[in-house]
Backbone as a chain_set.jsonl record, in Angstrom:
{"seq": "MREFLVEITTSVPDGTPEEEVARRRAAEAVRARELAATGHLLRLWRPVGEPRSIGVWRADDEAQLHERVLGTLPLRPWMQLTVTPLESHPNDPGRG", "coords": {"N": [[0.931, -1.466, 0.086], [0.371, 2.343, -0.12], [1.406, 5.407, 1.169], [-0.338, 8.256, 2.861], [-0.386, 11.818, 3.251], [-2.464, 13.437, 5.645], [-4.365, 15.536, 5.464], [-7.162, 17.193, 7.742], [-9.655, 19.299, 8.053], [-12.477, 19.954, 10.464], [-15.885, 21.508, 10.117], [-18.79, 21.756, 11.312], [-22.012, 21.849, 10.347], [-24.135, 24.981, 11.009], [-26.741, 24.398, 13.396], [-27.15, 22.26, 13.902], [-28.054, 19.428, 15.386], [-26.826, 18.436, 18.938], [-26.903, 16.719, 19.526], [-26.383, 14.829, 17.707], [-23.529, 16.441, 16.273], [-22.524, 14.334, 18.741], [-23.348, 11.496, 18.54], [-21.693, 11.333, 15.566], [-18.497, 11.566, 15.912], [-18.554, 9.893, 18.053], [-18.53, 6.962, 16.343], [-16.835, 8.102, 14.715], [-14.564, 7.531, 16.179], [-14.509, 5.222, 16.299], [-14.249, 3.838, 13.965], [-13.099, 4.935, 12.927], [-10.81, 2.752, 14.799], [-11.244, 0.918, 14.386], [-9.904, 0.909, 10.57], [-7.538, 1.152, 11.371], [-6.249, -0.524, 12.223], [-7.21, -2.68, 10.18], [-4.688, -2.034, 8.22], [-4.619, 1.282, 7.795], [-4.911, 3.588, 9.172], [-2.172, 5.048, 9.61], [-1.214, 7.149, 11.578], [-1.61, 9.777, 12.981], [-2.543, 13.314, 14.396], [-2.978, 16.369, 16.351], [-2.987, 19.147, 15.203], [-1.85, 21.615, 18.74], [-4.008, 24.408, 19.771], [-4.95, 23.699, 17.316], [-8.499, 23.4, 14.461], [-8.428, 20.744, 13.258], [-6.366, 17.694, 11.977], [-3.875, 16.221, 11.405], [-3.041, 13.005, 9.382], [-1.176, 10.287, 8.609], [-2.213, 7.745, 6.282], [-2.724, 4.67, 4.443], [-3.705, 3.547, 1.348], [-4.516, 1.593, -1.739], [-4.068, 2.696, -4.265], [-4.581, 6.602, -4.561], [-7.738, 7.015, -5.436], [-9.27, 4.144, -3.962], [-8.638, 5.505, -0.756], [-9.855, 8.113, -0.901], [-12.115, 6.384, -1.459], [-12.699, 3.839, 0.023], [-11.595, 4.41, 1.948], [-11.189, 7.533, 3.501], [-13.503, 7.782, 2.962], [-15.443, 6.549, 3.685], [-15.332, 7.21, 6.592], [-17.994, 8.778, 9.204], [-18.222, 11.093, 8.977], [-17.152, 12.806, 7.964], [-18.495, 14.096, 5.199], [-18.5, 16.681, 6.255], [-16.116, 17.315, 6.725], [-12.671, 18.967, 5.149], [-10.149, 17.92, 2.941], [-7.304, 17.552, 2.868], [-3.97, 15.593, 0.143], [-1.882, 14.434, -0.131], [0.243, 11.859, -1.566], [3.095, 9.894, -0.194], [6.848, 9.436, -0.907], [9.573, 7.671, 0.388], [11.628, 8.847, 1.63], [15.278, 8.861, 1.071], [16.966, 9.435, 2.973], [15.818, 9.115, 5.277], [15.511, 7.586, 8.331], [14.256, 5.37, 9.348], [13.779, 3.854, 7.0], [13.072, 0.581, 5.971]], "CA": [[0.449, -0.503, -0.181], [0.916, 3.655, -0.347], [1.593, 6.433, 1.892], [-0.201, 9.541, 1.995], [-0.412, 12.835, 4.236], [-3.976, 14.207, 4.708], [-4.778, 17.289, 6.48], [-8.339, 16.942, 8.081], [-10.097, 20.412, 8.841], [-14.224, 19.477, 10.054], [-16.707, 22.197, 10.346], [-19.696, 21.101, 11.137], [-22.087, 22.883, 10.349], [-24.845, 25.404, 11.612], [-27.792, 24.642, 13.47], [-26.433, 20.879, 13.756], [-28.49, 19.327, 16.596], [-25.875, 17.99, 19.319], [-26.691, 14.624, 19.561], [-25.728, 13.807, 15.877], [-22.498, 15.674, 16.276], [-22.203, 13.907, 19.629], [-24.06, 10.393, 17.612], [-20.966, 11.093, 14.508], [-17.48, 11.916, 16.971], [-18.229, 8.164, 18.795], [-19.662, 6.574, 15.474], [-15.973, 8.653, 14.377], [-14.149, 7.373, 17.269], [-15.743, 3.6, 15.823], [-14.24, 3.631, 12.353], [-10.509, 5.263, 12.737], [-10.09, 1.703, 15.174], [-11.223, -0.002, 12.511], [-8.917, 1.119, 9.19], [-6.112, 1.02, 12.058], [-7.08, -2.602, 12.316], [-6.539, -2.722, 8.414], [-3.373, -0.487, 7.641], [-5.399, 1.901, 6.411], [-5.102, 5.522, 10.006], [-1.239, 4.79, 10.771], [-0.644, 7.387, 12.458], [-2.56, 11.059, 13.568], [-1.927, 14.564, 15.325], [-4.486, 16.999, 15.79], [-2.054, 20.228, 16.416], [-2.521, 22.093, 19.753], [-5.086, 24.941, 19.667], [-5.835, 24.287, 16.086], [-9.108, 22.572, 14.573], [-7.869, 20.458, 12.266], [-5.313, 16.858, 12.385], [-2.695, 15.592, 10.396], [-2.329, 12.282, 9.239], [-0.753, 9.21, 7.823], [-2.722, 6.752, 6.052], [-2.547, 3.875, 3.376], [-4.465, 2.392, 0.031], [-3.504, 1.37, -2.864], [-4.152, 4.571, -4.472], [-5.797, 8.037, -3.795], [-8.985, 6.541, -5.689], [-9.166, 3.242, -2.998], [-7.593, 6.001, -0.03], [-11.153, 8.395, -1.127], [-14.014, 6.163, -1.475], [-13.002, 3.174, 0.775], [-10.996, 4.995, 3.967], [-11.393, 8.43, 4.481], [-15.21, 8.012, 2.13], [-16.353, 6.533, 4.566], [-15.512, 8.759, 8.181], [-18.284, 8.778, 9.457], [-17.725, 13.238, 9.479], [-16.641, 12.631, 6.27], [-19.188, 15.187, 4.849], [-18.552, 17.928, 7.231], [-15.056, 17.866, 5.602], [-12.634, 20.045, 3.619], [-9.334, 16.862, 2.989], [-5.622, 17.905, 1.779], [-4.151, 14.146, 0.909], [-0.185, 14.791, -0.589], [1.031, 11.613, -1.67], [3.942, 10.358, 0.127], [7.001, 8.097, -0.934], [10.312, 7.129, 1.065], [13.607, 9.758, 1.098], [16.889, 7.765, 1.149], [18.016, 9.282, 4.669], [14.784, 8.028, 6.403], [15.929, 7.305, 9.809], [13.516, 5.243, 9.959], [13.287, 3.284, 6.435], [14.05, -0.405, 5.433]], "C": [[0.941, 1.308, 0.078], [0.504, 4.767, 0.654], [0.52, 7.501, 1.642], [-0.099, 9.83, 3.378], [-1.491, 13.291, 3.613], [-3.978, 14.684, 5.658], [-6.206, 16.791, 6.592], [-8.855, 18.176, 7.945], [-11.68, 19.835, 8.72], [-14.348, 20.767, 10.821], [-18.168, 21.509, 10.453], [-20.885, 22.292, 10.992], [-23.696, 23.531, 11.176], [-25.952, 25.084, 11.916], [-27.866, 23.021, 13.834], [-26.638, 20.561, 14.885], [-26.785, 18.389, 18.059], [-25.904, 16.936, 19.283], [-26.046, 14.008, 17.901], [-24.541, 14.584, 16.022], [-21.461, 14.687, 17.19], [-22.004, 11.918, 18.335], [-22.338, 10.138, 16.622], [-19.942, 10.586, 15.19], [-17.961, 10.381, 17.111], [-18.008, 7.054, 17.381], [-17.826, 6.143, 14.615], [-15.307, 7.738, 14.841], [-14.537, 5.016, 16.38], [-14.628, 3.458, 14.959], [-12.998, 3.737, 12.375], [-10.166, 3.873, 13.48], [-10.459, 0.91, 14.508], [-9.589, -0.357, 11.473], [-8.166, 0.936, 10.482], [-5.893, 0.248, 12.472], [-6.661, -2.724, 11.441], [-5.36, -2.056, 7.956], [-3.906, 0.511, 7.745], [-4.785, 3.634, 7.094], [-3.915, 3.674, 10.477], [-1.234, 5.232, 12.102], [-1.404, 8.757, 12.408], [-2.5, 11.495, 15.114], [-3.374, 15.325, 15.213], [-2.911, 17.947, 16.235], [-2.443, 20.993, 17.177], [-2.472, 23.515, 18.993], [-5.801, 24.812, 18.155], [-7.168, 22.76, 15.629], [-8.696, 21.495, 13.764], [-6.941, 18.995, 12.617], [-5.207, 16.302, 10.843], [-2.649, 14.432, 10.216], [-1.617, 11.262, 8.571], [-1.543, 8.217, 7.133], [-2.516, 5.593, 4.38], [-3.703, 3.575, 2.9], [-3.678, 2.675, -1.341], [-3.351, 1.789, -3.249], [-4.849, 5.65, -3.957], [-7.427, 7.537, -3.993], [-9.357, 5.533, -4.511], [-9.129, 4.525, -1.603], [-9.445, 7.288, 0.155], [-12.024, 7.941, -1.0], [-13.673, 5.28, -1.451], [-12.218, 3.728, 1.718], [-12.094, 6.035, 4.138], [-12.995, 8.788, 3.883], [-16.234, 6.74, 3.238], [-16.753, 6.497, 6.324], [-17.379, 8.663, 8.108], [-19.012, 10.875, 9.22], [-17.412, 13.305, 8.444], [-17.454, 13.876, 5.695], [-19.187, 16.364, 5.435], [-16.78, 18.227, 6.545], [-13.72, 18.49, 4.952], [-10.378, 18.645, 3.886], [-8.472, 18.101, 2.15], [-4.831, 16.671, 2.023], [-2.913, 14.743, -0.323], [-0.2, 13.06, -0.695], [2.453, 11.467, -1.115], [4.885, 9.38, -0.308], [8.519, 8.398, -0.294], [11.553, 8.654, 0.906], [14.442, 8.544, 1.56], [17.221, 8.598, 2.574], [16.594, 9.454, 5.392], [15.37, 7.265, 7.381], [14.602, 5.837, 10.102], [13.283, 3.935, 8.815], [13.944, 2.107, 6.713], [12.89, -0.813, 6.36]], "O": [[2.075, 1.413, 0.544], [-0.684, 4.974, 0.901], [0.297, 7.8, 0.469], [0.101, 9.085, 4.337], [-1.802, 13.524, 2.445], [-3.576, 14.231, 6.729], [-6.602, 16.027, 5.71], [-7.966, 18.538, 7.174], [-12.206, 19.419, 7.688], [-13.599, 21.199, 11.696], [-18.543, 20.733, 9.574], [-20.732, 23.433, 11.429], [-24.365, 22.744, 11.845], [-26.727, 25.277, 10.98], [-29.02, 22.665, 14.071], [-25.877, 21.008, 15.743], [-25.83, 17.827, 17.521], [-24.979, 16.168, 19.02], [-25.486, 13.039, 17.388], [-23.677, 13.709, 15.974], [-20.324, 14.31, 16.907], [-21.056, 11.439, 17.713], [-21.738, 9.076, 16.792], [-19.962, 9.366, 15.351], [-17.686, 9.654, 16.156], [-17.112, 6.235, 17.585], [-17.42, 5.067, 14.173], [-15.228, 6.795, 14.054], [-14.719, 3.799, 16.394], [-13.84, 2.669, 15.48], [-12.07, 3.009, 12.023], [-9.127, 3.437, 12.985], [-9.696, 0.086, 14.003], [-8.704, -1.211, 11.521], [-8.47, -0.249, 10.618], [-5.081, 0.295, 13.396], [-5.453, -2.954, 11.506], [-5.551, -1.411, 6.925], [-2.846, 1.102, 7.949], [-4.398, 4.571, 6.396], [-4.092, 2.548, 10.941], [-1.239, 4.636, 13.179], [-2.025, 8.743, 11.345], [-2.45, 10.936, 16.21], [-4.37, 15.144, 14.513], [-2.071, 17.685, 17.095], [-3.512, 21.479, 16.808], [-1.666, 23.907, 18.149], [-6.782, 25.448, 17.772], [-7.08, 21.613, 16.069], [-8.66, 22.598, 13.218], [-6.658, 19.048, 13.814], [-5.873, 16.089, 9.829], [-1.917, 14.097, 11.147], [-1.435, 11.729, 7.447], [-1.429, 7.322, 7.971], [-2.131, 6.104, 3.328], [-4.68, 3.342, 3.612], [-2.814, 3.429, -1.789], [-2.133, 1.964, -3.212], [-5.627, 5.585, -3.005], [-8.25, 7.594, -3.078], [-9.994, 6.23, -3.722], [-10.293, 4.363, -1.238], [-10.083, 7.245, 1.207], [-12.979, 8.549, -0.515], [-13.809, 4.782, -2.568], [-12.411, 3.022, 2.707], [-13.238, 5.903, 4.573], [-13.613, 9.797, 4.223], [-17.408, 6.376, 3.296], [-17.701, 6.099, 7.0], [-17.955, 8.496, 7.033], [-20.09, 11.45, 9.378], [-17.52, 14.45, 8.005], [-16.766, 14.889, 5.821], [-20.027, 17.166, 5.026], [-16.432, 19.269, 5.99], [-13.911, 18.423, 3.738], [-9.658, 18.742, 4.88], [-8.727, 18.998, 1.346], [-4.653, 16.259, 3.169], [-3.248, 15.438, -1.282], [-0.789, 12.665, 0.311], [3.211, 12.423, -1.279], [4.382, 8.256, -0.316], [8.794, 9.585, -0.464], [12.053, 9.14, -0.109], [14.176, 7.566, 2.26], [17.995, 7.94, 3.27], [16.665, 10.262, 6.318], [15.736, 6.134, 7.062], [14.255, 5.56, 11.25], [12.717, 2.949, 9.287], [14.982, 2.068, 7.374], [12.743, -1.991, 6.683]]}, "num_chains": 1, "name": "protein.A"}
């Protein structure tokens, strides 16, 4: 599988009931654990003081990443994504 750096900014639409937000966030946590268990979600960070996440995700290609991985996230309709395909750097100390 290829690796992708994905930046996610989630914006809850105005007027969304808190129960709906809570339901989707709980479902998002479950889905993230499932994607981690299948090797699609490797790491996920939240920059301090920012309403976004940065993660390393895996998929066979970018189409699969969007359709079968990120597209399955319960919060996806509220997300803006920036996807950057990654490749190994020859000086990466974790390479190998």
